XYZ file of C-alpha atoms in Angstrom:
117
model
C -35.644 -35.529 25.335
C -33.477 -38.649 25.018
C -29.734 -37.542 23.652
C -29.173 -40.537 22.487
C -32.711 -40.946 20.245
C -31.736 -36.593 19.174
C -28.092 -38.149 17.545
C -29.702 -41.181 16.447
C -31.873 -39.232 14.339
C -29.327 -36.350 13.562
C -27.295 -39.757 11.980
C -30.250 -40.828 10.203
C -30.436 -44.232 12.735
C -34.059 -43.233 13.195
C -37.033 -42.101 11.354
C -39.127 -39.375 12.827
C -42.438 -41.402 13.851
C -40.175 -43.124 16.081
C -39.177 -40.176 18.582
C -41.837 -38.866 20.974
C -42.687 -35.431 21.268
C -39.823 -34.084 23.368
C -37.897 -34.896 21.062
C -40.045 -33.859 17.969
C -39.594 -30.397 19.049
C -36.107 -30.165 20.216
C -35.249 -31.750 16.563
C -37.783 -28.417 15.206
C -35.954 -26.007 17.366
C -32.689 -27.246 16.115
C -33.853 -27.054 12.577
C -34.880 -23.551 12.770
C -31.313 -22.715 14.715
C -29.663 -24.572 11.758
C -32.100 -21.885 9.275
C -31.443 -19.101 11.259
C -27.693 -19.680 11.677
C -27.562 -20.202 8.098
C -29.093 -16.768 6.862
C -26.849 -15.296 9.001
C -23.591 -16.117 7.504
C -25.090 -16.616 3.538
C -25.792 -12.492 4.551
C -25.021 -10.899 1.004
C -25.163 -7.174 0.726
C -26.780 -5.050 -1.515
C -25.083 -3.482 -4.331
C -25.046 0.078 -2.546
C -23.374 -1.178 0.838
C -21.222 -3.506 -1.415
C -19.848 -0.014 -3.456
C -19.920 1.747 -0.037
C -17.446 -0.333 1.182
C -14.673 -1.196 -1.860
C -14.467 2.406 -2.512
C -13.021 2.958 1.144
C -10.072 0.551 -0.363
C -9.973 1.758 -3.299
C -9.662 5.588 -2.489
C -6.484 4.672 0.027
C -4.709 2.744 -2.801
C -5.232 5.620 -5.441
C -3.336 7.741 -2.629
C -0.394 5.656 -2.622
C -0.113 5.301 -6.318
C -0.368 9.025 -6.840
C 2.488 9.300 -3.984
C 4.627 6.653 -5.449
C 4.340 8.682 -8.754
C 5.127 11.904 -7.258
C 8.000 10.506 -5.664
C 9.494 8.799 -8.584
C 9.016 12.343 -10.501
C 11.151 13.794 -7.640
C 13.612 11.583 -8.328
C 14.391 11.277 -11.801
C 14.199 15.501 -11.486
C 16.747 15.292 -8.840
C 18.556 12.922 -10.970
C 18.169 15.001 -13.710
C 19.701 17.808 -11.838
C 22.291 16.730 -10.401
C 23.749 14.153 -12.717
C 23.734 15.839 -16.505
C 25.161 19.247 -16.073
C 25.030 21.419 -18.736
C 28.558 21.230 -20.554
C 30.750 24.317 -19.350
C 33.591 26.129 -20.725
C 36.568 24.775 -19.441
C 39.042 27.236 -21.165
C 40.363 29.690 -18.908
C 39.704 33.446 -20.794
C 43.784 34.644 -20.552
C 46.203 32.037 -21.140
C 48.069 31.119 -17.707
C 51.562 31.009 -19.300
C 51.099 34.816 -20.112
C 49.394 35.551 -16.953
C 52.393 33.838 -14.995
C 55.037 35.620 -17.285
C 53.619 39.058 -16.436
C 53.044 38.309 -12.499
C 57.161 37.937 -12.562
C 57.880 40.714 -14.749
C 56.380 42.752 -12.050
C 57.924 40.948 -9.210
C 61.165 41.863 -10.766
C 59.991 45.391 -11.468
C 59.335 45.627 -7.394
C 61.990 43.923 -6.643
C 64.126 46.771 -8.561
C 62.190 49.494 -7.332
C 62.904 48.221 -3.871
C 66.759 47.673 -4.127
C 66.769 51.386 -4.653
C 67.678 52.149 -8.367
């Protein structure tokens, strides 16, 4: 096989009936390698394998939307929680005034008991 008669052809320099049979053959062979080479990567799957395979990506991002939900339901409960209290009663039940008055009315009251009268 002459290289330079295999390019010349390959660039469309040279017609076919004017390579010898070496050649001839080597340009078959690298036709059929072209063919071959070409089913290989134009491989398309069948509709089975095809579904096979997206619904291994899909499950995974079904996971992490169901996890981002549950998380963001976590949070606006803990939000909930801990950021709108019920109201409360912020009256004390006895007034303190009275309360106070009475505490000293029996600290005197000890305090006279304990002088001795």
């Amino acid at each position: 096989m002459s290289e330079e008669k295999f390019n010349g052809f390959l660039d469309g320099e040279l017609d076919e009936k004017d390579l010898d049979e070496v050649t001839k053959r080597e340009v078959e062979m690298y036709s059929e390698a072209l063919k071959v080479f070409r089913m290989r990567c134009d491989y398309r799957p069948s509709a089975k394998l095809e579904e096979k395979i997206m619904r291994r990506f899909v499950r995974p991002r079904r996971i992490l939307w169901e996890l981002a939900i549950g998380v963001a339901a976590a949070a606006a409960v803990f939000y909930v929680v801990f950021n709108v209290p019920p109201k409360r009663n912020v009256e004390p039940l006895v007034q303190e005034a009275k309360v106070v008055s009475e505490l000293f009315d029996y600290l005197s009251l000890v305090k006279l008991v304990g002088d001795g009268f």
